[in-house]
Short mmCIF file of N, CA and C in Angstrom, two decimals:
data_model
loop_
_atom_site.label_atom_id
_atom_site.label_comp_id
_atom_site.label_asym_id
_atom_site.label_seq_id
_atom_site.Cartn_x
_atom_site.Cartn_y
_atom_site.Cartn_z
N MET P 23 1.21 4.50 3.31
CA MET P 23 0.81 3.17 3.72
C MET P 23 2.06 2.29 3.79
N ILE P 24 2.32 1.74 4.98
CA ILE P 24 3.46 0.85 5.17
C ILE P 24 3.06 -0.27 6.12
N ALA P 25 3.68 -1.41 5.95
CA ALA P 25 3.50 -2.50 6.92
C ALA P 25 4.43 -2.22 8.09
N LEU P 26 3.98 -2.45 9.29
CA LEU P 26 4.83 -2.23 10.46
C LEU P 26 5.91 -3.29 10.48
N GLU P 27 7.13 -2.87 10.52
CA GLU P 27 8.27 -3.79 10.47
C GLU P 27 8.38 -4.63 11.74
N ASN P 28 8.03 -4.04 12.88
CA ASN P 28 8.30 -4.72 14.14
C ASN P 28 7.15 -5.60 14.63
N VAL P 29 5.98 -5.53 14.01
CA VAL P 29 4.84 -6.34 14.45
C VAL P 29 4.47 -7.30 13.33
N PRO P 30 4.64 -8.61 13.56
CA PRO P 30 4.35 -9.58 12.49
C PRO P 30 2.91 -9.48 12.00
N LEU P 31 2.71 -9.58 10.70
CA LEU P 31 1.40 -9.64 10.05
C LEU P 31 0.55 -8.39 10.24
N SER P 32 1.18 -7.25 10.54
CA SER P 32 0.41 -6.03 10.74
C SER P 32 0.41 -5.18 9.48
N PHE P 33 -0.47 -4.20 9.47
CA PHE P 33 -0.63 -3.32 8.32
C PHE P 33 -1.00 -1.94 8.85
N LEU P 34 -0.40 -0.90 8.27
CA LEU P 34 -0.70 0.46 8.68
C LEU P 34 -1.13 1.25 7.45
N TYR P 35 -2.30 1.86 7.55
CA TYR P 35 -2.87 2.61 6.43
C TYR P 35 -3.03 4.07 6.81
N ASP P 36 -2.47 4.96 6.00
CA ASP P 36 -2.64 6.40 6.17
C ASP P 36 -3.92 6.82 5.46
N VAL P 37 -4.89 7.31 6.20
CA VAL P 37 -6.16 7.74 5.62
C VAL P 37 -5.93 9.06 4.89
N PRO P 38 -6.16 9.08 3.57
CA PRO P 38 -6.02 10.35 2.84
C PRO P 38 -7.03 11.36 3.37
N ASN P 39 -6.62 12.59 3.51
CA ASN P 39 -7.48 13.68 3.97
C ASN P 39 -8.06 13.45 5.37
N ALA P 40 -7.34 12.74 6.21
CA ALA P 40 -7.83 12.42 7.56
C ALA P 40 -8.25 13.65 8.36
N PRO P 41 -7.48 14.75 8.34
CA PRO P 41 -7.91 15.92 9.12
C PRO P 41 -9.28 16.45 8.67
N GLN P 42 -9.56 16.31 7.40
CA GLN P 42 -10.85 16.75 6.86
C GLN P 42 -12.00 15.92 7.45
N TYR P 43 -11.78 14.64 7.72
CA TYR P 43 -12.82 13.76 8.23
C TYR P 43 -12.95 13.80 9.76
N LYS P 44 -11.88 14.18 10.43
CA LYS P 44 -11.83 14.09 11.89
C LYS P 44 -12.99 14.83 12.57
N ASN P 45 -13.15 16.11 12.28
CA ASN P 45 -14.19 16.89 12.95
C ASN P 45 -15.58 16.35 12.67
N ASN P 46 -15.83 15.96 11.42
CA ASN P 46 -17.14 15.40 11.09
C ASN P 46 -17.42 14.14 11.88
N LEU P 47 -16.45 13.24 11.94
CA LEU P 47 -16.63 12.00 12.69
C LEU P 47 -16.81 12.28 14.19
N MET P 48 -16.00 13.17 14.74
CA MET P 48 -16.12 13.51 16.17
C MET P 48 -17.52 14.06 16.45
N ASN P 49 -18.02 14.94 15.60
CA ASN P 49 -19.35 15.51 15.79
C ASN P 49 -20.44 14.45 15.69
N LEU P 50 -20.31 13.55 14.73
CA LEU P 50 -21.30 12.49 14.56
C LEU P 50 -21.28 11.52 15.75
N ILE P 51 -20.10 11.23 16.25
CA ILE P 51 -19.99 10.35 17.42
C ILE P 51 -20.64 11.02 18.64
N GLN P 52 -20.45 12.31 18.77
CA GLN P 52 -21.01 13.02 19.93
C GLN P 52 -22.54 13.10 19.89
N LYS P 53 -23.15 12.77 18.77
CA LYS P 53 -24.62 12.71 18.70
C LYS P 53 -25.16 11.50 19.44
N ILE P 54 -24.32 10.51 19.66
CA ILE P 54 -24.75 9.29 20.35
C ILE P 54 -24.78 9.57 21.85
N PRO P 55 -25.90 9.25 22.52
CA PRO P 55 -25.99 9.51 23.96
C PRO P 55 -24.83 8.86 24.71
N LEU P 56 -24.36 9.55 25.74
CA LEU P 56 -23.26 9.02 26.54
C LEU P 56 -23.57 7.61 27.00
N ASN P 57 -22.60 6.73 26.81
CA ASN P 57 -22.79 5.32 27.12
C ASN P 57 -21.47 4.76 27.64
N LYS P 58 -21.35 4.69 28.95
CA LYS P 58 -20.13 4.15 29.56
C LYS P 58 -20.16 2.63 29.50
N TYR P 59 -18.98 2.04 29.26
CA TYR P 59 -18.86 0.59 29.25
C TYR P 59 -17.55 0.22 29.94
N LYS P 60 -17.67 -0.42 31.10
CA LYS P 60 -16.50 -0.79 31.91
C LYS P 60 -15.66 0.46 32.17
N ALA P 61 -14.39 0.47 31.76
CA ALA P 61 -13.51 1.61 32.03
C ALA P 61 -13.38 2.54 30.82
N ILE P 62 -14.41 2.59 29.99
CA ILE P 62 -14.41 3.44 28.81
C ILE P 62 -15.57 4.44 28.96
N SER P 63 -15.27 5.73 28.87
CA SER P 63 -16.27 6.76 29.13
C SER P 63 -17.43 6.79 28.15
N HIS P 64 -17.16 6.44 26.89
CA HIS P 64 -18.23 6.55 25.88
C HIS P 64 -17.93 5.58 24.74
N THR P 65 -18.93 4.78 24.39
CA THR P 65 -18.79 3.82 23.31
C THR P 65 -20.18 3.42 22.82
N ASP P 66 -20.22 2.83 21.65
CA ASP P 66 -21.50 2.26 21.17
C ASP P 66 -21.38 0.74 21.04
N PHE P 67 -20.30 0.20 21.57
CA PHE P 67 -20.03 -1.24 21.48
C PHE P 67 -21.20 -2.08 21.98
N ASN P 68 -21.81 -1.65 23.07
CA ASN P 68 -22.85 -2.46 23.71
C ASN P 68 -24.27 -1.94 23.44
N LEU P 69 -24.42 -1.02 22.50
CA LEU P 69 -25.76 -0.54 22.15
C LEU P 69 -26.44 -1.55 21.23
N PRO P 70 -27.75 -1.57 21.18
CA PRO P 70 -28.46 -2.56 20.34
C PRO P 70 -28.05 -2.47 18.87
N GLU P 71 -28.08 -3.60 18.19
CA GLU P 71 -27.64 -3.68 16.80
C GLU P 71 -28.35 -2.68 15.89
N GLY P 72 -29.63 -2.43 16.09
CA GLY P 72 -30.39 -1.53 15.23
C GLY P 72 -30.24 -0.06 15.57
N PHE P 73 -29.44 0.27 16.59
CA PHE P 73 -29.27 1.66 17.01
C PHE P 73 -28.65 2.47 15.86
N HIS P 74 -29.22 3.63 15.57
CA HIS P 74 -28.73 4.46 14.45
C HIS P 74 -27.37 5.08 14.80
N ARG P 75 -26.39 4.79 13.97
CA ARG P 75 -25.03 5.29 14.15
C ARG P 75 -24.63 6.02 12.86
N GLU P 76 -24.93 7.29 12.82
CA GLU P 76 -24.67 8.08 11.61
C GLU P 76 -23.19 8.09 11.22
N TYR P 77 -22.31 8.08 12.22
CA TYR P 77 -20.88 8.13 11.93
C TYR P 77 -20.44 6.92 11.10
N THR P 78 -21.12 5.76 11.26
CA THR P 78 -20.71 4.57 10.51
C THR P 78 -20.90 4.76 9.01
N PHE P 79 -21.99 5.41 8.62
CA PHE P 79 -22.23 5.66 7.19
C PHE P 79 -21.17 6.60 6.63
N TYR P 80 -20.85 7.63 7.39
CA TYR P 80 -19.82 8.59 6.97
C TYR P 80 -18.47 7.88 6.84
N PHE P 81 -18.13 7.05 7.83
CA PHE P 81 -16.87 6.31 7.81
C PHE P 81 -16.81 5.36 6.61
N LEU P 82 -17.89 4.62 6.38
CA LEU P 82 -17.92 3.67 5.27
C LEU P 82 -17.76 4.37 3.92
N ASP P 83 -18.44 5.47 3.74
CA ASP P 83 -18.40 6.20 2.47
C ASP P 83 -17.06 6.88 2.21
N ASN P 84 -16.44 7.41 3.25
CA ASN P 84 -15.26 8.26 3.06
C ASN P 84 -13.93 7.59 3.37
N ILE P 85 -13.93 6.56 4.20
CA ILE P 85 -12.67 5.98 4.65
C ILE P 85 -12.58 4.49 4.35
N TYR P 86 -13.58 3.73 4.78
CA TYR P 86 -13.49 2.28 4.70
C TYR P 86 -13.28 1.76 3.29
N LYS P 87 -14.02 2.26 2.32
CA LYS P 87 -13.91 1.70 0.96
C LYS P 87 -12.50 1.85 0.40
N HIS P 88 -11.81 2.94 0.77
CA HIS P 88 -10.43 3.13 0.31
C HIS P 88 -9.47 2.21 1.07
N PHE P 89 -9.70 2.11 2.38
CA PHE P 89 -8.89 1.20 3.20
C PHE P 89 -9.02 -0.23 2.67
N GLU P 90 -10.26 -0.67 2.44
CA GLU P 90 -10.51 -2.03 1.98
C GLU P 90 -9.75 -2.32 0.68
N ARG P 91 -9.80 -1.40 -0.25
CA ARG P 91 -9.11 -1.59 -1.53
C ARG P 91 -7.60 -1.76 -1.31
N GLU P 92 -7.00 -0.90 -0.48
CA GLU P 92 -5.56 -0.97 -0.26
C GLU P 92 -5.15 -2.20 0.55
N PHE P 93 -5.97 -2.57 1.52
CA PHE P 93 -5.65 -3.74 2.33
C PHE P 93 -5.73 -5.01 1.49
N LEU P 94 -6.76 -5.13 0.66
CA LEU P 94 -6.89 -6.30 -0.22
C LEU P 94 -5.72 -6.36 -1.21
N LYS P 95 -5.32 -5.22 -1.71
CA LYS P 95 -4.17 -5.17 -2.61
C LYS P 95 -2.91 -5.64 -1.88
N HIS P 96 -2.74 -5.18 -0.65
CA HIS P 96 -1.58 -5.57 0.18
C HIS P 96 -1.54 -7.09 0.38
N LEU P 97 -2.70 -7.70 0.58
CA LEU P 97 -2.78 -9.14 0.83
C LEU P 97 -2.88 -9.96 -0.46
N ASN P 98 -3.04 -9.28 -1.59
CA ASN P 98 -3.27 -9.94 -2.87
C ASN P 98 -4.53 -10.81 -2.80
N GLU P 99 -5.58 -10.25 -2.21
CA GLU P 99 -6.88 -10.91 -2.08
C GLU P 99 -7.93 -10.08 -2.81
N THR P 100 -9.12 -10.63 -2.93
CA THR P 100 -10.16 -9.93 -3.70
C THR P 100 -11.37 -9.49 -2.89
N SER P 101 -11.61 -10.12 -1.74
CA SER P 101 -12.80 -9.69 -0.99
C SER P 101 -12.70 -10.01 0.49
N MET P 102 -13.35 -9.15 1.25
CA MET P 102 -13.44 -9.36 2.70
C MET P 102 -14.78 -8.82 3.17
N VAL P 103 -15.12 -9.18 4.39
CA VAL P 103 -16.39 -8.79 4.98
C VAL P 103 -16.11 -7.92 6.20
N LEU P 104 -16.86 -6.85 6.33
CA LEU P 104 -16.82 -6.03 7.53
C LEU P 104 -17.78 -6.66 8.52
N ASN P 105 -17.26 -7.14 9.66
CA ASN P 105 -18.09 -7.83 10.64
C ASN P 105 -18.87 -6.88 11.54
N ASN P 106 -18.21 -5.87 12.06
CA ASN P 106 -18.85 -4.91 12.94
C ASN P 106 -17.94 -3.70 13.13
N MET P 107 -18.51 -2.65 13.73
CA MET P 107 -17.76 -1.41 13.92
C MET P 107 -18.30 -0.72 15.17
N TRP P 108 -17.41 -0.05 15.90
CA TRP P 108 -17.80 0.70 17.08
C TRP P 108 -16.73 1.74 17.36
N PHE P 109 -17.07 2.72 18.18
CA PHE P 109 -16.08 3.72 18.59
C PHE P 109 -15.81 3.55 20.09
N GLN P 110 -14.67 4.07 20.52
CA GLN P 110 -14.36 4.12 21.95
C GLN P 110 -13.74 5.48 22.24
N TRP P 111 -14.30 6.14 23.23
CA TRP P 111 -13.88 7.48 23.64
C TRP P 111 -13.28 7.35 25.03
N TYR P 112 -11.95 7.47 25.10
CA TYR P 112 -11.23 7.30 26.37
C TYR P 112 -10.93 8.68 26.97
N ASN P 113 -11.62 9.01 28.05
CA ASN P 113 -11.29 10.22 28.79
C ASN P 113 -10.15 9.91 29.75
N GLN P 114 -9.71 10.91 30.48
CA GLN P 114 -8.62 10.70 31.44
C GLN P 114 -8.99 9.57 32.39
N ASN P 115 -8.03 8.68 32.64
CA ASN P 115 -8.14 7.50 33.51
C ASN P 115 -8.94 6.35 32.91
N ASP P 116 -9.34 6.44 31.67
CA ASP P 116 -9.99 5.32 30.98
C ASP P 116 -8.94 4.40 30.38
N TYR P 117 -9.31 3.14 30.19
CA TYR P 117 -8.42 2.16 29.58
C TYR P 117 -9.25 0.98 29.09
N HIS P 118 -8.62 0.11 28.32
CA HIS P 118 -9.25 -1.13 27.89
C HIS P 118 -8.21 -2.24 28.10
N PRO P 119 -8.46 -3.20 29.01
CA PRO P 119 -7.45 -4.22 29.34
C PRO P 119 -7.19 -5.18 28.17
N TRP P 120 -6.20 -6.01 28.36
CA TRP P 120 -5.80 -6.99 27.35
C TRP P 120 -7.01 -7.82 26.89
N HIS P 121 -7.13 -7.99 25.59
CA HIS P 121 -8.25 -8.76 25.02
C HIS P 121 -7.94 -9.14 23.58
N VAL P 122 -8.75 -10.01 23.02
CA VAL P 122 -8.68 -10.39 21.60
C VAL P 122 -10.07 -10.17 21.00
N HIS P 123 -10.18 -10.30 19.69
CA HIS P 123 -11.47 -10.18 19.00
C HIS P 123 -11.78 -11.52 18.33
N PRO P 124 -12.68 -12.30 18.89
CA PRO P 124 -13.00 -13.60 18.30
C PRO P 124 -13.90 -13.48 17.07
N TRP P 125 -14.01 -14.54 16.33
CA TRP P 125 -14.93 -14.70 15.19
C TRP P 125 -14.64 -13.77 14.02
N CYS P 126 -13.39 -13.40 13.83
CA CYS P 126 -12.99 -12.60 12.66
C CYS P 126 -11.50 -12.85 12.43
N HIS P 127 -10.99 -12.34 11.33
CA HIS P 127 -9.56 -12.51 11.03
C HIS P 127 -8.71 -11.33 11.48
N PHE P 128 -9.25 -10.11 11.30
CA PHE P 128 -8.45 -8.92 11.59
C PHE P 128 -9.20 -7.93 12.47
N THR P 129 -8.44 -7.28 13.33
CA THR P 129 -8.90 -6.16 14.14
C THR P 129 -8.28 -4.92 13.54
N ASN P 130 -9.08 -3.90 13.35
CA ASN P 130 -8.63 -2.66 12.73
C ASN P 130 -8.95 -1.50 13.68
N ILE P 131 -7.98 -0.63 13.88
CA ILE P 131 -8.14 0.47 14.83
C ILE P 131 -7.79 1.77 14.12
N TYR P 132 -8.81 2.59 13.90
CA TYR P 132 -8.61 3.91 13.29
C TYR P 132 -8.40 4.92 14.41
N ILE P 133 -7.23 5.56 14.42
CA ILE P 133 -6.92 6.55 15.44
C ILE P 133 -7.52 7.88 14.99
N LEU P 134 -8.63 8.23 15.60
CA LEU P 134 -9.33 9.46 15.23
C LEU P 134 -8.76 10.65 15.99
N LYS P 135 -8.53 10.48 17.28
CA LYS P 135 -7.95 11.56 18.09
C LYS P 135 -7.01 10.95 19.12
N ASN P 136 -5.76 11.40 19.07
CA ASN P 136 -4.75 10.92 20.03
C ASN P 136 -3.58 11.90 20.01
N THR P 137 -3.44 12.66 21.07
CA THR P 137 -2.39 13.68 21.10
C THR P 137 -1.06 13.15 21.63
N ASN P 138 -1.02 11.89 22.07
CA ASN P 138 0.21 11.35 22.63
C ASN P 138 0.36 9.89 22.19
N THR P 139 1.33 9.59 21.35
CA THR P 139 1.48 8.23 20.83
C THR P 139 1.89 7.22 21.90
N SER P 140 2.28 7.67 23.09
CA SER P 140 2.56 6.69 24.16
C SER P 140 1.27 6.02 24.63
N LEU P 141 0.12 6.57 24.24
CA LEU P 141 -1.17 5.98 24.61
C LEU P 141 -1.69 5.03 23.53
N ASN P 142 -0.89 4.76 22.52
CA ASN P 142 -1.32 3.86 21.45
C ASN P 142 -1.60 2.46 21.95
N THR P 143 -2.37 1.75 21.15
CA THR P 143 -2.67 0.35 21.43
C THR P 143 -1.36 -0.42 21.62
N GLN P 144 -1.33 -1.25 22.63
CA GLN P 144 -0.18 -2.11 22.87
C GLN P 144 -0.56 -3.53 22.45
N ILE P 145 0.41 -4.25 21.91
CA ILE P 145 0.16 -5.57 21.35
C ILE P 145 1.05 -6.59 22.03
N ARG P 146 0.51 -7.77 22.28
CA ARG P 146 1.29 -8.87 22.85
C ARG P 146 1.07 -10.10 21.98
N PHE P 147 2.18 -10.70 21.53
CA PHE P 147 2.10 -11.91 20.71
C PHE P 147 3.36 -12.73 20.93
N CYS P 148 3.19 -14.02 21.17
CA CYS P 148 4.31 -14.94 21.41
C CYS P 148 5.26 -14.42 22.49
N LYS P 149 4.68 -14.02 23.60
CA LYS P 149 5.41 -13.57 24.78
C LYS P 149 6.22 -12.29 24.54
N LYS P 150 5.94 -11.59 23.44
CA LYS P 150 6.61 -10.32 23.17
C LYS P 150 5.56 -9.21 23.18
N GLU P 151 5.95 -8.07 23.73
CA GLU P 151 5.06 -6.91 23.71
C GLU P 151 5.59 -5.90 22.70
N TYR P 152 4.66 -5.29 22.00
CA TYR P 152 5.00 -4.32 20.96
C TYR P 152 4.29 -3.01 21.24
N LYS P 153 5.05 -1.93 21.15
CA LYS P 153 4.46 -0.60 21.17
C LYS P 153 4.57 -0.09 19.75
N VAL P 154 3.47 0.39 19.23
CA VAL P 154 3.47 0.81 17.83
C VAL P 154 3.29 2.31 17.72
N GLU P 155 3.95 2.88 16.75
CA GLU P 155 3.82 4.31 16.46
C GLU P 155 2.70 4.49 15.44
N VAL P 156 1.53 4.73 15.95
CA VAL P 156 0.37 4.98 15.09
C VAL P 156 -0.11 6.39 15.41
N LYS P 157 -0.31 7.18 14.36
CA LYS P 157 -0.69 8.57 14.54
C LYS P 157 -2.15 8.79 14.18
N GLU P 158 -2.67 9.92 14.59
CA GLU P 158 -4.02 10.30 14.17
C GLU P 158 -4.12 10.17 12.66
N GLY P 159 -5.25 9.65 12.21
CA GLY P 159 -5.46 9.53 10.78
C GLY P 159 -4.90 8.25 10.19
N GLN P 160 -4.47 7.31 11.02
CA GLN P 160 -3.97 6.04 10.54
C GLN P 160 -4.83 4.90 11.07
N ILE P 161 -4.89 3.81 10.29
CA ILE P 161 -5.58 2.60 10.70
C ILE P 161 -4.54 1.51 10.90
N LEU P 162 -4.52 0.96 12.10
CA LEU P 162 -3.65 -0.17 12.42
C LEU P 162 -4.47 -1.45 12.26
N THR P 163 -3.95 -2.40 11.51
CA THR P 163 -4.61 -3.69 11.33
C THR P 163 -3.70 -4.78 11.87
N ILE P 164 -4.28 -5.63 12.73
CA ILE P 164 -3.53 -6.75 13.30
C ILE P 164 -4.42 -7.99 13.27
N PRO P 165 -3.83 -9.17 13.27
CA PRO P 165 -4.65 -10.37 13.39
C PRO P 165 -5.49 -10.30 14.67
N SER P 166 -6.71 -10.75 14.59
CA SER P 166 -7.64 -10.59 15.71
C SER P 166 -7.29 -11.42 16.93
N PHE P 167 -6.40 -12.40 16.78
CA PHE P 167 -6.02 -13.22 17.93
C PHE P 167 -4.84 -12.63 18.70
N TYR P 168 -4.29 -11.50 18.24
CA TYR P 168 -3.24 -10.83 19.01
C TYR P 168 -3.87 -10.18 20.23
N LEU P 169 -3.31 -10.44 21.39
CA LEU P 169 -3.73 -9.71 22.58
C LEU P 169 -3.37 -8.24 22.38
N HIS P 170 -4.27 -7.36 22.75
CA HIS P 170 -3.97 -5.94 22.66
C HIS P 170 -4.75 -5.20 23.74
N GLN P 171 -4.28 -3.99 24.05
CA GLN P 171 -4.94 -3.18 25.07
C GLN P 171 -4.75 -1.70 24.75
N SER P 172 -5.63 -0.92 25.33
CA SER P 172 -5.49 0.52 25.30
C SER P 172 -5.05 0.93 26.70
N PRO P 173 -3.84 1.46 26.83
CA PRO P 173 -3.35 1.77 28.17
C PRO P 173 -4.13 2.92 28.82
N LEU P 174 -3.92 3.11 30.08
CA LEU P 174 -4.56 4.17 30.84
C LEU P 174 -4.29 5.52 30.20
N ASN P 175 -5.35 6.26 29.94
CA ASN P 175 -5.20 7.62 29.39
C ASN P 175 -4.86 8.55 30.55
N THR P 176 -3.65 9.01 30.59
CA THR P 176 -3.17 9.88 31.66
C THR P 176 -3.37 11.36 31.35
N LEU P 177 -3.88 11.65 30.16
CA LEU P 177 -4.03 13.04 29.71
C LEU P 177 -5.45 13.56 29.95
N LYS P 178 -5.60 14.88 29.95
CA LYS P 178 -6.93 15.48 30.04
C LYS P 178 -7.64 15.41 28.70
N GLU P 179 -6.88 15.32 27.62
CA GLU P 179 -7.44 15.20 26.27
C GLU P 179 -7.96 13.78 26.05
N PRO P 180 -9.12 13.64 25.43
CA PRO P 180 -9.60 12.28 25.15
C PRO P 180 -8.82 11.61 24.03
N ARG P 181 -8.81 10.32 24.04
CA ARG P 181 -8.30 9.50 22.94
C ARG P 181 -9.52 8.82 22.34
N VAL P 182 -9.71 8.95 21.02
CA VAL P 182 -10.90 8.43 20.37
C VAL P 182 -10.49 7.54 19.20
N ILE P 183 -11.05 6.35 19.16
CA ILE P 183 -10.76 5.41 18.07
C ILE P 183 -12.07 4.87 17.49
N ILE P 184 -11.98 4.43 16.26
CA ILE P 184 -13.05 3.64 15.65
C ILE P 184 -12.44 2.28 15.37
N SER P 185 -13.04 1.26 15.91
CA SER P 185 -12.54 -0.09 15.72
C SER P 185 -13.53 -0.87 14.84
N PHE P 186 -12.98 -1.76 14.02
CA PHE P 186 -13.84 -2.61 13.19
C PHE P 186 -13.13 -3.92 12.91
N ASN P 187 -13.92 -4.96 12.81
CA ASN P 187 -13.38 -6.29 12.54
C ASN P 187 -13.69 -6.68 11.10
N THR P 188 -12.74 -7.38 10.49
CA THR P 188 -12.90 -7.84 9.11
C THR P 188 -12.52 -9.31 8.99
N THR P 189 -13.12 -9.97 8.01
CA THR P 189 -12.86 -11.36 7.75
C THR P 189 -12.66 -11.55 6.24
N MET P 190 -11.64 -12.31 5.87
CA MET P 190 -11.39 -12.58 4.46
C MET P 190 -12.45 -13.55 3.94
N LYS P 191 -12.95 -13.28 2.74
CA LYS P 191 -13.98 -14.14 2.17
C LYS P 191 -13.39 -15.32 1.42
N GLY P 192 -12.23 -15.17 0.85
CA GLY P 192 -11.64 -16.24 0.03
C GLY P 192 -12.16 -16.17 -1.39
N ASN P 193 -11.51 -16.87 -2.25
CA ASN P 193 -11.86 -16.87 -3.68
C ASN P 193 -12.61 -18.12 -4.03
N GLU P 194 -13.90 -18.11 -3.85
CA GLU P 194 -14.71 -19.29 -4.12
C GLU P 194 -15.26 -19.26 -5.54
#
């Protein structure tokens, strides 16, 4: 676990035992009926709130609780709220254009499958663009107001991420 030196206010978390979780998460995600959204081949971002997403329970039990503990320790804070979670499956020629995540403090991107780090999320802040070295099994956390995008997947291999938004609760 290290903070990214070149991206202000960012955090990088190495998921312990990530290879062990990868296949289970991929299989659970594939249980969700194909759902294209804009230029993304498969996602649950736009499915109804009550839609059963088994992978979310697996992710929360095995990955999120450890991430949350380490991130709060990094910030010297005591509590945060998970706002929402979704996956994105980028097949060849898929992409996600520049955007931000409103109504939260942090955007978190768990790299579940990515065979080429040149396809990593790109970040733009204060007229500067950042390319980050994030590998499979890592969670990149950035402030939610940073513009970011997933570049065009030029490979035949899919790129798969789990994204989730978090908000600090404060010490009331």
